[in-house]
PDB file of C-alpha atoms in Angstrom:
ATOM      1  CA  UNK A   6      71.235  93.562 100.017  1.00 53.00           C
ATOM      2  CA  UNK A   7      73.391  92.288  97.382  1.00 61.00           C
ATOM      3  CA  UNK A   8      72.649  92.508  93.563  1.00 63.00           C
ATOM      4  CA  UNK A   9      74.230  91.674  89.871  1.00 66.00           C
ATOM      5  CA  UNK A  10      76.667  88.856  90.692  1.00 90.00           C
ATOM      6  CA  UNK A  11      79.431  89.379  89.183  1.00 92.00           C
ATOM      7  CA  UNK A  12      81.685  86.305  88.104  1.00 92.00           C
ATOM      8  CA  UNK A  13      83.781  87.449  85.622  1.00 94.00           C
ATOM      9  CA  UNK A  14      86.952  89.775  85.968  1.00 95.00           C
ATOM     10  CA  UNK A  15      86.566  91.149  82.013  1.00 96.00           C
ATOM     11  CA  UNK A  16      83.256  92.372  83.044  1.00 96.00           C
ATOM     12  CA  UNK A  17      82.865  96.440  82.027  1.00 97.00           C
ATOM     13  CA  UNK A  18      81.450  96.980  85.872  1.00 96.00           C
ATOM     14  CA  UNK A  19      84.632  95.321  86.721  1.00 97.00           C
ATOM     15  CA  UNK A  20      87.241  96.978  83.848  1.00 97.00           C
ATOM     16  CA  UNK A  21      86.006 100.260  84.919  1.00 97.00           C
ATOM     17  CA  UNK A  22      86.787 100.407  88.314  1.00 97.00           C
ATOM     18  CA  UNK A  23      90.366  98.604  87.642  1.00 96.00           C
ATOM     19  CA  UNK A  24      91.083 101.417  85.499  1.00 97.00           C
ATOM     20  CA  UNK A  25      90.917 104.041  88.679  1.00 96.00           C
ATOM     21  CA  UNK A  26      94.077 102.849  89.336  1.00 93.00           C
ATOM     22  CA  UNK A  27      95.005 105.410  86.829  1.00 94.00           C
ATOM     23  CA  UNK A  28      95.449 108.870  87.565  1.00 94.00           C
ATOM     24  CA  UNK A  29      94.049 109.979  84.606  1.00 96.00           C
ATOM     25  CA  UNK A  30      90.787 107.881  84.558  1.00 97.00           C
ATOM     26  CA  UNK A  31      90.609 109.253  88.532  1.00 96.00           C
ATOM     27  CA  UNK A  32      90.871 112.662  87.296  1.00 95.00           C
ATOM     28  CA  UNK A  33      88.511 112.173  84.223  1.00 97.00           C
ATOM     29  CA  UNK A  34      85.949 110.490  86.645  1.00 97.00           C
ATOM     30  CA  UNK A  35      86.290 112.294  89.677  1.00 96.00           C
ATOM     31  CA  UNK A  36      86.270 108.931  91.758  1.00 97.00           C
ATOM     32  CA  UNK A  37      88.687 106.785  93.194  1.00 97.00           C
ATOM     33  CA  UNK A  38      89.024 103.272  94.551  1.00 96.00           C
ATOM     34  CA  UNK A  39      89.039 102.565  98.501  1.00 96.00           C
ATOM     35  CA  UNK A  40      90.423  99.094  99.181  1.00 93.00           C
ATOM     36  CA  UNK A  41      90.253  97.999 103.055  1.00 90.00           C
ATOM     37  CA  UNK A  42      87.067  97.929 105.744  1.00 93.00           C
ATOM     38  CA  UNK A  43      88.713 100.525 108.040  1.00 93.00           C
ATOM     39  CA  UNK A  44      89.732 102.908 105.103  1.00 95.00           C
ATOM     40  CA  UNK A  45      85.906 102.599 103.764  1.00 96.00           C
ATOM     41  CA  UNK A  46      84.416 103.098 106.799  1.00 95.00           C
ATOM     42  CA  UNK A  47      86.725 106.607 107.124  1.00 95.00           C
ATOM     43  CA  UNK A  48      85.475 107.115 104.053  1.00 96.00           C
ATOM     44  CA  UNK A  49      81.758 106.921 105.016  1.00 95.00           C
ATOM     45  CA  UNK A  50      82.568 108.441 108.194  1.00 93.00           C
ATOM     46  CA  UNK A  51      84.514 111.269 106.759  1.00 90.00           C
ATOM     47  CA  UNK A  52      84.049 114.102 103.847  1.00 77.00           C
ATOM     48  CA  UNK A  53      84.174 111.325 100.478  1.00 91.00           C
ATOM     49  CA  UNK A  54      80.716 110.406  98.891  1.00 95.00           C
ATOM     50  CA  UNK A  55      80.644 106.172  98.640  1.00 96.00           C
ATOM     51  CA  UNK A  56      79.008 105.564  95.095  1.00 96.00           C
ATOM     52  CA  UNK A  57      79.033 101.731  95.391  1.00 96.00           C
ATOM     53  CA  UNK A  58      80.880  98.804  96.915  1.00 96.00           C
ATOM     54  CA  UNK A  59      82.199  95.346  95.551  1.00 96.00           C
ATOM     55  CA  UNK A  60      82.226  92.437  97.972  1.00 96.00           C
ATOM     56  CA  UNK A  61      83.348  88.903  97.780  1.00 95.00           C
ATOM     57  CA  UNK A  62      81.845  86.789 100.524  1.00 93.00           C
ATOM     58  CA  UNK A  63      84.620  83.963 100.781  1.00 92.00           C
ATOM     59  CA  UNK A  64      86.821  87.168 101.726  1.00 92.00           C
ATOM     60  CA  UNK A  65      84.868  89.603 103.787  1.00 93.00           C
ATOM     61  CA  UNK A  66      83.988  87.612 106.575  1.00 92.00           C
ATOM     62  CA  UNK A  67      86.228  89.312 109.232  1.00 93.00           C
ATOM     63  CA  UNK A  68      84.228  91.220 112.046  1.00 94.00           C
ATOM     64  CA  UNK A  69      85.263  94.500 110.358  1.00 94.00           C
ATOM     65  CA  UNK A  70      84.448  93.431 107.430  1.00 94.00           C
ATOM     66  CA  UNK A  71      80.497  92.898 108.744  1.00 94.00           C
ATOM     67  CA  UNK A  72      81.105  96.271 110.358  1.00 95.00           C
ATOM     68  CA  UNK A  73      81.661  98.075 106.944  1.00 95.00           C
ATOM     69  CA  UNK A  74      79.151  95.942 105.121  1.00 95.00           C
ATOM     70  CA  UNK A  75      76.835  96.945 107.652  1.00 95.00           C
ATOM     71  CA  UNK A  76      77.799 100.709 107.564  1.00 95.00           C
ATOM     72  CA  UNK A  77      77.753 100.596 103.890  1.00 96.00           C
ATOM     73  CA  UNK A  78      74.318  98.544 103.660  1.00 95.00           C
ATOM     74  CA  UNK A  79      72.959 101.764 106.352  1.00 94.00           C
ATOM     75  CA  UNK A  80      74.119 104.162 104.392  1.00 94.00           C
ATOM     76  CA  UNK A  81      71.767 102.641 101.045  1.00 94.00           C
ATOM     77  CA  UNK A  82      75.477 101.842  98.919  1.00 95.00           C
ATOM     78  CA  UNK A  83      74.349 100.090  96.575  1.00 93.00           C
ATOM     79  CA  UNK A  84      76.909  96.502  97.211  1.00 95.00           C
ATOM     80  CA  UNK A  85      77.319  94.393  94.204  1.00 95.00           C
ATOM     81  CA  UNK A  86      78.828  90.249  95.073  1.00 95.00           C
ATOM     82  CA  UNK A  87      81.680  89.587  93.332  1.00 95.00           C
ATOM     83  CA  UNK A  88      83.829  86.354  92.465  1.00 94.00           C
ATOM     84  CA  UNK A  89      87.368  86.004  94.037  1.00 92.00           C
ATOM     85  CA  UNK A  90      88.615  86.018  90.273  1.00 93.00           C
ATOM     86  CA  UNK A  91      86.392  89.683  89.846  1.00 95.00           C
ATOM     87  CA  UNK A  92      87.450  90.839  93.099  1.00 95.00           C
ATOM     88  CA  UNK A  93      91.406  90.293  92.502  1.00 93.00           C
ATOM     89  CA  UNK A  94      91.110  92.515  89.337  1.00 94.00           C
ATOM     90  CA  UNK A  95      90.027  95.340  91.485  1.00 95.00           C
ATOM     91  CA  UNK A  96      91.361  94.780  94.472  1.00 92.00           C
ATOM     92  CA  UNK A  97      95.098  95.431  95.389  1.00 79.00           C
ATOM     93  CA  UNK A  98      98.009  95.746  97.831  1.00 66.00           C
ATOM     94  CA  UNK A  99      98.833  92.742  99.870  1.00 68.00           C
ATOM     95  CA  UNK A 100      95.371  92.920 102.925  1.00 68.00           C
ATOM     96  CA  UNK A 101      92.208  91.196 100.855  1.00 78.00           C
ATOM     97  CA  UNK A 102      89.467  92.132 103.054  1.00 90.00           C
ATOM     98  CA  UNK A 103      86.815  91.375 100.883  1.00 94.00           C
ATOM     99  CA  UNK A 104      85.143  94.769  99.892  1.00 96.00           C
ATOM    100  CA  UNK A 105      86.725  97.434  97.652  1.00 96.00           C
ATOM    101  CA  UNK A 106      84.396 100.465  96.854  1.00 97.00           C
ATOM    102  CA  UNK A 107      84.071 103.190  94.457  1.00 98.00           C
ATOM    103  CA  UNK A 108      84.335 106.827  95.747  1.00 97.00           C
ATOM    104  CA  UNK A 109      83.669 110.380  94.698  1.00 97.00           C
ATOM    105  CA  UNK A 110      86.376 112.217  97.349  1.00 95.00           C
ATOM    106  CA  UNK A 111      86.324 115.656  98.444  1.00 93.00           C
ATOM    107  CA  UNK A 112      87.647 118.520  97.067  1.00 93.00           C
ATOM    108  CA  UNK A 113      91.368 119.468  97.507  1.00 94.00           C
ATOM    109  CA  UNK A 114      91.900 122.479  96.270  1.00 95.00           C
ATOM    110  CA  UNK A 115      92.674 125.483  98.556  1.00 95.00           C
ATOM    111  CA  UNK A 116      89.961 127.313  98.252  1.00 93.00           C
ATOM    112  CA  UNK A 117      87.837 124.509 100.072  1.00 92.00           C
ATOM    113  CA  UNK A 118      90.079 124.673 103.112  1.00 94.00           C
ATOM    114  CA  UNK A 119      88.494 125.917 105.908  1.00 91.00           C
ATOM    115  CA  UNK A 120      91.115 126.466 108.867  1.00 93.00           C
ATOM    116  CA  UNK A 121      90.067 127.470 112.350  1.00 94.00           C
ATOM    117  CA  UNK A 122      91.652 130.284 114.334  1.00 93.00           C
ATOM    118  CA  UNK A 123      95.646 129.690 115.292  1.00 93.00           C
ATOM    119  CA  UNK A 124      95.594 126.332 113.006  1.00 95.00           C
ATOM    120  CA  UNK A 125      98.248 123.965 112.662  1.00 97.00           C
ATOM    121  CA  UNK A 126      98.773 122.837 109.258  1.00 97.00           C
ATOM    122  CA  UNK A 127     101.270 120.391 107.936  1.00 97.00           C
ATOM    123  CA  UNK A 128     102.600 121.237 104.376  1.00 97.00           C
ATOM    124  CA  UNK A 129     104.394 118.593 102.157  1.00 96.00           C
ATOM    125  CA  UNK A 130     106.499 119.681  99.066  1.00 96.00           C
ATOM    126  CA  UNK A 131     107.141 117.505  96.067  1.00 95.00           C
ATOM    127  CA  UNK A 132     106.304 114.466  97.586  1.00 94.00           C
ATOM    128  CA  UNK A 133     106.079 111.591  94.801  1.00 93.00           C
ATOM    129  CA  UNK A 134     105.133 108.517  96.419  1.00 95.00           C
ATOM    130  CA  UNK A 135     101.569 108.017  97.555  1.00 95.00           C
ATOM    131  CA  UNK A 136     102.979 105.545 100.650  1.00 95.00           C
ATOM    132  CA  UNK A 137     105.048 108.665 101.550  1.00 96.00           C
ATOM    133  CA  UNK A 138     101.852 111.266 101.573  1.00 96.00           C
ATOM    134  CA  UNK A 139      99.964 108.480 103.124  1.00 96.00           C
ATOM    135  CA  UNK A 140     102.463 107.944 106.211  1.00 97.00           C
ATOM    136  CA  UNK A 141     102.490 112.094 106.804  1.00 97.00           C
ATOM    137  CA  UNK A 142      98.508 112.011 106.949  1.00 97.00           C
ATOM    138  CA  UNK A 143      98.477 109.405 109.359  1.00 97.00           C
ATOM    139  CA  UNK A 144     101.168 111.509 111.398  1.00 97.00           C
ATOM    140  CA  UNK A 145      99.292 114.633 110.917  1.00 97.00           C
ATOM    141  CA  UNK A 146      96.193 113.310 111.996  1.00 96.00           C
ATOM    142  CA  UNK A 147      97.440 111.411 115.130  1.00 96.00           C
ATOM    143  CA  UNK A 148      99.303 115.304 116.069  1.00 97.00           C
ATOM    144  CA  UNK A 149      95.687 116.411 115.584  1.00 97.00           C
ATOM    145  CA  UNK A 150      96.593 118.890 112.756  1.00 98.00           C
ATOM    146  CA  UNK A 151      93.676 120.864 111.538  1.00 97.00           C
ATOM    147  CA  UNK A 152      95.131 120.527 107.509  1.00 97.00           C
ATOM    148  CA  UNK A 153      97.287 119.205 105.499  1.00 98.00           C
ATOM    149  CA  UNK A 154      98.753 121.235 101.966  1.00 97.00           C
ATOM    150  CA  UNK A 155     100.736 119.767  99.474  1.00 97.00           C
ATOM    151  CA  UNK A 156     102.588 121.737  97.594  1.00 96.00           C
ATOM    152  CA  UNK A 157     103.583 120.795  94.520  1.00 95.00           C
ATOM    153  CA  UNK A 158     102.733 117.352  94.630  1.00 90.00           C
ATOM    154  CA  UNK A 159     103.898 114.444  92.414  1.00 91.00           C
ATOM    155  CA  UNK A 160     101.439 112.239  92.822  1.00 90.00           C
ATOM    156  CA  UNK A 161      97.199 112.756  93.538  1.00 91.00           C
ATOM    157  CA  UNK A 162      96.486 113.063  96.943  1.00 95.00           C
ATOM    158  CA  UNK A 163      93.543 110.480  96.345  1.00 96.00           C
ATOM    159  CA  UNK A 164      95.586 107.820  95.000  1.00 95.00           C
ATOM    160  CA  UNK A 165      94.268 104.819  95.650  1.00 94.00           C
ATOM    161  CA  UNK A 166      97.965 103.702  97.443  1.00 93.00           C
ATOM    162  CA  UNK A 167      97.938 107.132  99.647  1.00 95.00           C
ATOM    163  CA  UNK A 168      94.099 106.636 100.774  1.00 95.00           C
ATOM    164  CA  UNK A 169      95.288 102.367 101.736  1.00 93.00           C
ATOM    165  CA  UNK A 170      98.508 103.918 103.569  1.00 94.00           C
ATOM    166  CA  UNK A 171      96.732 106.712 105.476  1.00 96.00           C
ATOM    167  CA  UNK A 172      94.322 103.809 106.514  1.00 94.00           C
ATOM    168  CA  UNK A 173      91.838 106.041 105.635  1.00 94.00           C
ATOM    169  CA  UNK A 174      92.712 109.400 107.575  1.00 95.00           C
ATOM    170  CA  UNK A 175      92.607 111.287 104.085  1.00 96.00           C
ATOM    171  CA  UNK A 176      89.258 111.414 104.691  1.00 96.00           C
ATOM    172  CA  UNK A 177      89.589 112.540 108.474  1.00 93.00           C
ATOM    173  CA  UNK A 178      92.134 115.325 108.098  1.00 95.00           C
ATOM    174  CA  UNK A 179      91.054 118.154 105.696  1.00 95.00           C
ATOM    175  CA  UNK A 180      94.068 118.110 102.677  1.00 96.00           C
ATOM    176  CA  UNK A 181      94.381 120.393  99.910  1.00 97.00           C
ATOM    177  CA  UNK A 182      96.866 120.170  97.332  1.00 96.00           C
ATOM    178  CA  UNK A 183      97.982 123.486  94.815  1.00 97.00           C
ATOM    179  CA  UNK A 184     101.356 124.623  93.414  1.00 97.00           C
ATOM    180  CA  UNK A 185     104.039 126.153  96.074  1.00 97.00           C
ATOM    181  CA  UNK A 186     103.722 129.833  95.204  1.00 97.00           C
ATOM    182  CA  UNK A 187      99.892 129.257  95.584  1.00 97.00           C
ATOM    183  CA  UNK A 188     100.497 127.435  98.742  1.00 97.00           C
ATOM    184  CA  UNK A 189     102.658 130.232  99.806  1.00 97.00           C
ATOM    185  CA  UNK A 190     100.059 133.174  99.058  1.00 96.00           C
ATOM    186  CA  UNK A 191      97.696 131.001 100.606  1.00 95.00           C
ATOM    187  CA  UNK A 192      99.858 130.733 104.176  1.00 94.00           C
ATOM    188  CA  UNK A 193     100.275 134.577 104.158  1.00 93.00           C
ATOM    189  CA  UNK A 194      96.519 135.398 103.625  1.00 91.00           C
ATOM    190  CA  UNK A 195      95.433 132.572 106.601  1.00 86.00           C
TER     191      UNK A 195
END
């Protein structure tokens, strides 16, 4: 079920989630922006909390796109239509799928890391482009590693860019993210 159309891209609803393209409005809200059908369904699949979902029609009509309505819709997100114009305003990269959503991610501090006996963990240091931390998640999760740490990082590991170029496996593989001599400390006590 669909409610409150939404036509026009200066519309607050709209405004608001274009503005979680900024790191500091992510880290002021806690919540992100997940553009793409497979990354949302990793999303619902995985450890993030889906607050609500934006769909235009004329683009979601894709068979994955049905499957992540369809997840979304069982999952009681609430799913707001949009207008193409709305939807381009929130919506980025070059893949329009039709559905971007709002999401509360997991934490990623160390603490939260839970590591099972004899674990292999991929650690990152400095990395400052979210296509780069993307690309290492989706090679850390297809090695099966059990975490990975960024140390040091130069960009937030829930950027909306690293979440589209993990295609969604930030929310599969278990990431934390602290400075190196706290990474470090952490590696010795685990």
């Amino acid at each position: 079920m669909m409610s409150n159309d939404i036509a026009s891209p200066a519309n607050p609803r709209i405004r608001a989630v274009a503005k979680l393209r900024d790191r500091r409005e992510r880290d002021r809200t806690g919540l992100t922006v997940v553009d793409g059908t497979r990354e949302i369904q990793r999303a619902l699949d995985g450890r993030a909390s889906v607050t609500e979902a934006f769909v235009c029609a004329a683009l979601a009509t894709s068979a994955d796109a049905r499957r992540a309505l369809s997840a979304l819709e069982s999952a009681g997100i609430r799913l707001t239509a949009v207008s193409a114009a709305a939807f381009e305003k929130i919506a980025f990269g070059d893949r329009a799928e039709g559905i971007v959503a709002v999401v509360r991610p997991p934490s990623a501090e160390l603490a939260s890391l839970r590591l099972p006996a004899d674990p292999l963990v991929v650690v990152l240091e400095a990395v400052e482009k979210p296509g780069n931390l993307g690309a290492a998640l989706r090679s850390a999760d297809g090695a099966g590693a059990d975490a990975v740490i960024a140390a040091d990082p130069n960009t937030d590991v829930f950027n909306p860019n690293t979440i589209r170029a993990s295609a969604g496996t930030v929310f599969s593989v278990p990431i934390a993210a602290a400075p190196t001599p706290d990474v470090l400390a952490f590696l010795r006590d685990s």
